[in-house]
Steps between C-alpha positions, in 0.01 A plus 500: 500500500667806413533841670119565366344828476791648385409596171779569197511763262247400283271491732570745718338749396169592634283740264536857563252667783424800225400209182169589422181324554453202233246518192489291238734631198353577168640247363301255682206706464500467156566161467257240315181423659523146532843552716401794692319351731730260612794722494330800708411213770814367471651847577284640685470166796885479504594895488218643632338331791756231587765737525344826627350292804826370592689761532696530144547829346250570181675509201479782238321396213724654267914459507553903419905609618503637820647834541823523675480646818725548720452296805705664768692297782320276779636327782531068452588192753580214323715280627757294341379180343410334165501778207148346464336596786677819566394660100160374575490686856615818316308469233168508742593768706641770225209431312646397165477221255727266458543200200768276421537165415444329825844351491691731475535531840533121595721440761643874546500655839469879583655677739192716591399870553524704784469881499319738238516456111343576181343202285840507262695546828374202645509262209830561454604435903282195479646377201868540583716247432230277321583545128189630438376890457143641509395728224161658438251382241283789207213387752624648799583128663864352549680222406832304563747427234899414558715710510723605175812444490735680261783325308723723229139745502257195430254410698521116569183317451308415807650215742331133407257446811235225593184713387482424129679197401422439146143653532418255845324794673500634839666290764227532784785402831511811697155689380254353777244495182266270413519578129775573245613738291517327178585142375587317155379187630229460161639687217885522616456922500560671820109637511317650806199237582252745370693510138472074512248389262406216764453397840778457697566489887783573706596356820760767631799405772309663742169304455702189526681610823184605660329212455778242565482322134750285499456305136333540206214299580439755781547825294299345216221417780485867570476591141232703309306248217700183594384154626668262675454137468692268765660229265799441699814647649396788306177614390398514173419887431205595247411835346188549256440115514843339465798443610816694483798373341682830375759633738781762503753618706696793480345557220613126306243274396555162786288205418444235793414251302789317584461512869140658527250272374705210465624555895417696756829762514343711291320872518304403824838369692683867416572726806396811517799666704667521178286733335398808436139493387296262295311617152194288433336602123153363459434375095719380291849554506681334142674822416779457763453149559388267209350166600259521770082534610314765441483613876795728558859502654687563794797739523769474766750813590815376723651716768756766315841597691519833672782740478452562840563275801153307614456165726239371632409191747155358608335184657133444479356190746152354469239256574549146397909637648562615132795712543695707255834717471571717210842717448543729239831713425613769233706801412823535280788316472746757424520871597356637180209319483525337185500136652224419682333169697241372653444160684097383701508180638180352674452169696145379588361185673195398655180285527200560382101498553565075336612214730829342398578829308848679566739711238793720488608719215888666479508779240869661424462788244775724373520779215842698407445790283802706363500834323735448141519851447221790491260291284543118546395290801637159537298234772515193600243316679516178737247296688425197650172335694528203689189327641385229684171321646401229690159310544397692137633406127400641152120519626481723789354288793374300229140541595234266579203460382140644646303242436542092596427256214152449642468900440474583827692748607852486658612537842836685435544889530753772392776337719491193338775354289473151377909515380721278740780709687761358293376718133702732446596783262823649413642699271813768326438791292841661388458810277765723371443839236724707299356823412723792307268838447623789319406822452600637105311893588215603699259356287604156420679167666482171442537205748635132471388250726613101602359274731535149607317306783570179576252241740475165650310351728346203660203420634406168763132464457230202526199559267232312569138541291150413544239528775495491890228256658362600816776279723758714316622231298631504098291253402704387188663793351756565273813719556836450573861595691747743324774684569555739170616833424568683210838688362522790282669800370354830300639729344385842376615766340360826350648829270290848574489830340298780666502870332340780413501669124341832343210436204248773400610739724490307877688224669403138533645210638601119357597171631632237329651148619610152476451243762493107546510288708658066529338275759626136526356279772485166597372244743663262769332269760584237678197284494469164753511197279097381613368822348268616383335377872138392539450593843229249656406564833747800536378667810475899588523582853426876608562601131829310429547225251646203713799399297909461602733709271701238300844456470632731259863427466530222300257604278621604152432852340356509147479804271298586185655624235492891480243703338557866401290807422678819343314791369591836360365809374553811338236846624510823391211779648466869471359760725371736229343836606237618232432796733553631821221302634501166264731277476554143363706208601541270154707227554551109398756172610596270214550190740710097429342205729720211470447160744641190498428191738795236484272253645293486263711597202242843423570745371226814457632861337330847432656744314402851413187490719425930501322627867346889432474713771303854453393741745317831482526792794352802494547759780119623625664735745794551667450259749272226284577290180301288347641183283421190297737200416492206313782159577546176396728213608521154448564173648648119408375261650553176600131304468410280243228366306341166453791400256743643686642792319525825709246753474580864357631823745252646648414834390391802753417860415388721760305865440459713785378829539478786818606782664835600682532823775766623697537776720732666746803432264448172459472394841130402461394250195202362412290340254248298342508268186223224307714224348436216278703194495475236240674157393456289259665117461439432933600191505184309706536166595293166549665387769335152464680427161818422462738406199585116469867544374579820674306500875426878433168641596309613174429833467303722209543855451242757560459821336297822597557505891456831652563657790341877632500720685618817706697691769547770719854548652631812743819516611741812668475728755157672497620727806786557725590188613245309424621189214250277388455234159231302436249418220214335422448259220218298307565208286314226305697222275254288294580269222375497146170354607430767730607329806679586771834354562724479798218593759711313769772720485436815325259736711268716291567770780812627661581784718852588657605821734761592685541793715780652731457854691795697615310772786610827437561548858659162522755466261663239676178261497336306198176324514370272214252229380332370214269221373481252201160374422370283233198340362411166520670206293329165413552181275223537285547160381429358793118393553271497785610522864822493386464818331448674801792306648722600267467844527672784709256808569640840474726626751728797636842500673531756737915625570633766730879694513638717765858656459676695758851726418633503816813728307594544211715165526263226705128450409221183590246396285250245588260318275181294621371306135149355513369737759165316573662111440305415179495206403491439091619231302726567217382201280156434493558092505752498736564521832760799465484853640624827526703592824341551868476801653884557580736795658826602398714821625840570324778747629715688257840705562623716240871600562 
């Protein structure tokens, strides 16, 4: 948890006392009628009434200069302390307005302001020593910008720093905020949110410090439009109807194919003390990514150096004596700055809310970034996750059922665990990235980017399948005794160019790129020689299978041959401004799909396949922009038909359409978007059919399914100290027949929020909560009582935060999750639910 309130330069600055009172521009006013509604609501419940009744400043409706007065001197107390706090401090109490990107401050410190001095006056005393200079803005506000240095009478470009590499956006460490700046997570240009032709949500540092998310599966929990679906280790995550299998970090295109869906050390299994913030886009995502559903992507920023000394401890106990220590160190590595590191590393272990359950996860994670000259930056990234369970395997707590074979229903409850103590999980991600960036003006740079992760692991599991009868007993089923794992390596690389060029008298800006990505995996195991088992008569007692682990060791290990999936891809898009108000994004990926499976000498190949990506914004106001987008993407897959030939990709296209605000300089965002989402070739299977020669299940492909629907989303600082992001969201997925599909795990209703409120009077103190609620999901194949058994009515999840700063180095946050202990089941067969109400404090030191 860091040193909280203390806001940095970009936001710092609160709106000036003499802005005056808000009305909607003309702009707005003369919008079309069909928009104006919806925008002037829009505006007017977010700026007006939201804000006013808070305590926020009204804005002035239109951005005229200020005139330049001079403000004459007035007496200041800040002590010394992060650069942060202090500029936000002064920026309150002289009055002023201050924007920067937020950081540009990260890990500076100040050595305050005592006595009486002008605005310029105190800038500059406030600034001393930190590279960086305030200067004032044509409207009246200031701004931050290094300082020049002068080499045979040129000015040297600007030093390389974390805020903009290659067009990422924003780093959000050190702002307090609960929104961002900007991000390139869906077209690969460094856009505000409100200039993004579709949804996308940001989970800031600070959201994920305040509410103690320690993985991905808990940030993507917390997450605006997503669904989670407990599958295994890690959940499966869903937006607009299916599943997410695009990823980037830093900015490169990562499958997890080797080690996501095939294993469980995948995107669910990352830790989140290595990042920054995580980008989720909502539609389809092919133009950065290629191959993939129709349902969005995820974006992952890593911790940046600072040139400035920074450290950091904290250890965070809870129920169920899960304990965890994080350390996190940076600054240069030489007197001049110019070589910089940064090292986290984070230990966990605990139980859980399942018998037999226990884990520990180590996480080392270092980054080295070195400045070759005024333009170039050189990094190197490494990282490795170790982790281990016992009592659990690939299948988390692998389940039971609800219902005995007579369909009555079971006996067992959210504790229970029918795995023996001796299953076990563990597993090795190493990961190591290259990345050279370099700057050739102020208007264009270009990136390179290599990655290679490498996996194994191994699971000890006993799978047994078929019904319970009512003495507990298998009668006959079928399963059997494995101890497998899975080894892999990926490797990804990618090529960027971001700019800006003149045409028709204004300035627009273009990306273009090449990525791809090689994933070879394949399987071990070390199967006992009597398997597959037919367990007669194996008994369950209190939930656990009744079976001794055997003996292992003289047990030979068998691998499959390899199989290997590469892809690549070529995208070029274009911001192009038609006018001040519209402009258009007009883009397209020319992508290669190449797979081949050893084992069963296949080989499948696409070539050439083209992705379009368009987008249309146009400005309403100042403050509200409305847009329109059309994606596609597409898919191999791996079903087959009767004769056993593989179906085609699936193809997705997504259309979406809304509204985007922000106010208060971008520290408040919202908006609200209508989406389509459509695929054709869903593979659908008749899982009573099988194919002689083969064994796989037969499968036809579907065309027309549909899913729709729409969203509201708010996310920022809607007054002094007050941070809050959530959303609302409505969705339907039906099939060409004009039937539902997934109804038992896609809700038709979600709603998320988050809140955290910093008392004026209190700095020190932080109080928070929020809820998750959703609908109701069902098997709607399932017939009579059972129906109603297999269904899990709609519920909410209450959570509540308190922080306390007891200095500007030591601060407490505590964390009760599941305020009111409901009790939900995450699969609507299964005997498998989300956590008990639990407590969890964590105690931070920042050096």
């Amino acid at each position: 948890m860091s040193s909280r309130r203390a806001m940095p330069a970009a936001r710092a600055g609160r709106h000036s006392a003499s802005a005056a009172p808000h009305a909607p521009s003309a702009s707005l006013a003369a919008s079309g009628p069909a928009l104006r509604p919806l925008a002037l609501a829009l505006h007017l419940a977010l700026a007006g009434s939201l804000a006013t009744a808070a305590g926020w400043p009204a804005e002035a409706g239109a951005q005229q200069p200020a005139a330049r007065t001079v403000v004459p001197a007035k007496a200041y107390d800040i002590p010394a302390g992060p650069l942060a706090g202090a500029l936000n401090r002064f920026a309150e109490e002289s009055g002023v307005l201050l924007t920067a990107q937020g950081t540009a401050t990260q890990g500076k410190r100040s050595p305050g302001l005592k006595g009486s001095y002008t605005v310029q006056g105190g800038f500059a005393a406030l600034l001393a020593g930190s590279g960086l200079q305030a200067f004032r803005q044509d409207d009246g506000s200031y701004g931050l910008r290094p300082v020049p240095v002068d080499k045979r009478g040129e000015t040297t470009l600007a030093p390389v720093t974390v805020t903009d590499r290659a067009g990422l956006g924003s780093l959000t460490e050190g702002t307090g905020a609960y929104t961002t700046g900007s991000t390139s997570a869906a077209t690969g240009m460094n856009l505000k949110l409100r200039e993004t032709p579709q949804s996308v949500s940001v989970i800031t540092r600070q959201r994920i410090e305040d509410q103690n998310l320690a993985s991905m599966d808990d940030i993507m929990q917390q997450t605006v439009g997503v669904s989670t679906v407990q599958t295994g280790m890690a959940n499966g995550t869903y937006i607009r109807g299916y599943q997410v299998s695009n990823f980037q970090v830093d900015g490169v295109s990562t499958t997890f194919q080797s080690f996501g869906t095939q294993s469980n050390m995948g995107f669910g299994s990352m830790d989140s003390a290595v990042y920054d913030s995580v980008a989720v886009v909502r539609g389809a995502a092919g133009l950065l990514t290629g191959a993939g559903d129709p349902s969005g992507s995820v974006s992952l920023i890593r911790k940046r150096p600072t040139r400035a000394f920074q450290a950091s401890v904290e250890g965070s106990a809870g129920r169920w004596d899960q304990y965890r220590a994080v350390g996190d160190v940076g600054g240069s590595l030489n007197a001049a700055g110019t070589l910089r590191g940064r090292f986290v590393g984070a230990y966990s272990e605990g139980k859980s809310w399942i018998d037999n359950y226990r884990g520990d996860k180590n996480v080392a994670y270092g980054i080295f970034e070195a400045d070759l000259g005024g333009r170039t930056l050189l990094s190197l990234t490494l990282e490795r996750v170790q982790e281990s369970t016992k009592g659990a395997s690939g299948n988390y707590g692998n389940a039971l059922p609800v219902v005995y074979s007579d369909g009555s229903l079971t006996l067992f409850d959210r504790h229970s665990n029918k795995l023996p103590a001796w299953a076990s999980w563990d597993s090795e991600r190493n990961t190591v990235a290259l990345s050279l960036e370099h700057a050739f003006n102020d208007d264009w740079r270009v990136q390179l980017n290599y990655r290679h992760d490498d996996i194994d692991d191994w699971h000890k599991t006993l799978e047994a399948y078929g019904s319970f009868n009512q003495s507990n007993i298998f009668p006959a089923p079928d399963g059997w005794i494995n101890y497998f794992g899975y080894e892999g390596k990926t490797e990804s690389f990618s090529a960027t160019l971001n700019g800006r060029y003149d045409l028709f008298g204004r300035q627009h800006e273009l990306v273009a790129g090449f990525n791809g990505s090689s994933s070879e995996h394949q399987t071990k195991q070390k199967q006992v020689a009597e398997s597959p088992w037919v367990f007669a008569g194996l008994p369950i007692i209190d939930g656990v299978a009744v079976y001794p682990e055997p003996d292992w060791h003289d047990t030979p290990t068998t691998r499959r041959k390899p199989s290997e999936t590469k892809q690549s891809g070529f995208y070029l898009a274009t911001r192009f401004h038609a006018t001040e108000r519209l402009s258009a994004i007009i883009g397209g990926r020319w992508s290669d799909w190449d797979y081949e499976d050893k084992n069963r000498d296949e080989h499948r190949k696409f070539s050439g396949v083209f992705v379009p990506y368009a987008g249309v914004i146009y400005d309403l106001s100042d403050r509200i922009s409305a847009y329109a987008s059309y994606t596609e993407i597409f898919q191999p897959q791996s079903a087959r038909d009767v004769k056993g030939s593989l179906l085609d990709p699936e193809e997705g296209k997504n259309r979406e359409i809304g509204l985007k605000g922000e106010w208060f300089g971008g520290r408040l965002n919202a908006s609200i978007a209508a989406f389509e989402t459509r695929k054709d070739n869903l593979a659908v299977y008749d899982w009573g059919t099988t194919n002689p020669v083969t064994g796989d299940v037969v499968a036809r492909a579907e065309d027309g399914t549909k899913g729709r629907g729409w969203e509201l989303e708010v996310s920022g600082e809607p007054a002094p100290g007050w941070q809050l992001q959530g959303g609302y969201t409505r969705f339907v997925l039906r099939d060409g027949k004009d039937q539902r599909m997934n109804t038992d795990t896609l809700p038709e209703h979600l709603f998320k929020l988050f809140t955290a409120y910093t008392p004026q009077n209190l700095p020190r103190l932080t109080l928070g909560g929020g809820i998750n609620w959703q609908s109701k999901v069902y098997r709607s194949t399932a017939q009579g009582r059972l129906r109603d058994i297999y269904t899990q009515e709609s519920y909410a999840v209450a959570n509540l935060m308190a922080s306390y700063r007891f200095d500007d180095r030591l601060s407490l946050n505590v964390n009760l999750n599941n305020v009111f202990d409901k009790e939900y089941r995450t699969r609507v067969h299964l005997h498998m639910y989300g956590p008990e109400r639990n407590l969890s404090a964590s105690l931070k030191y920042q050096f």
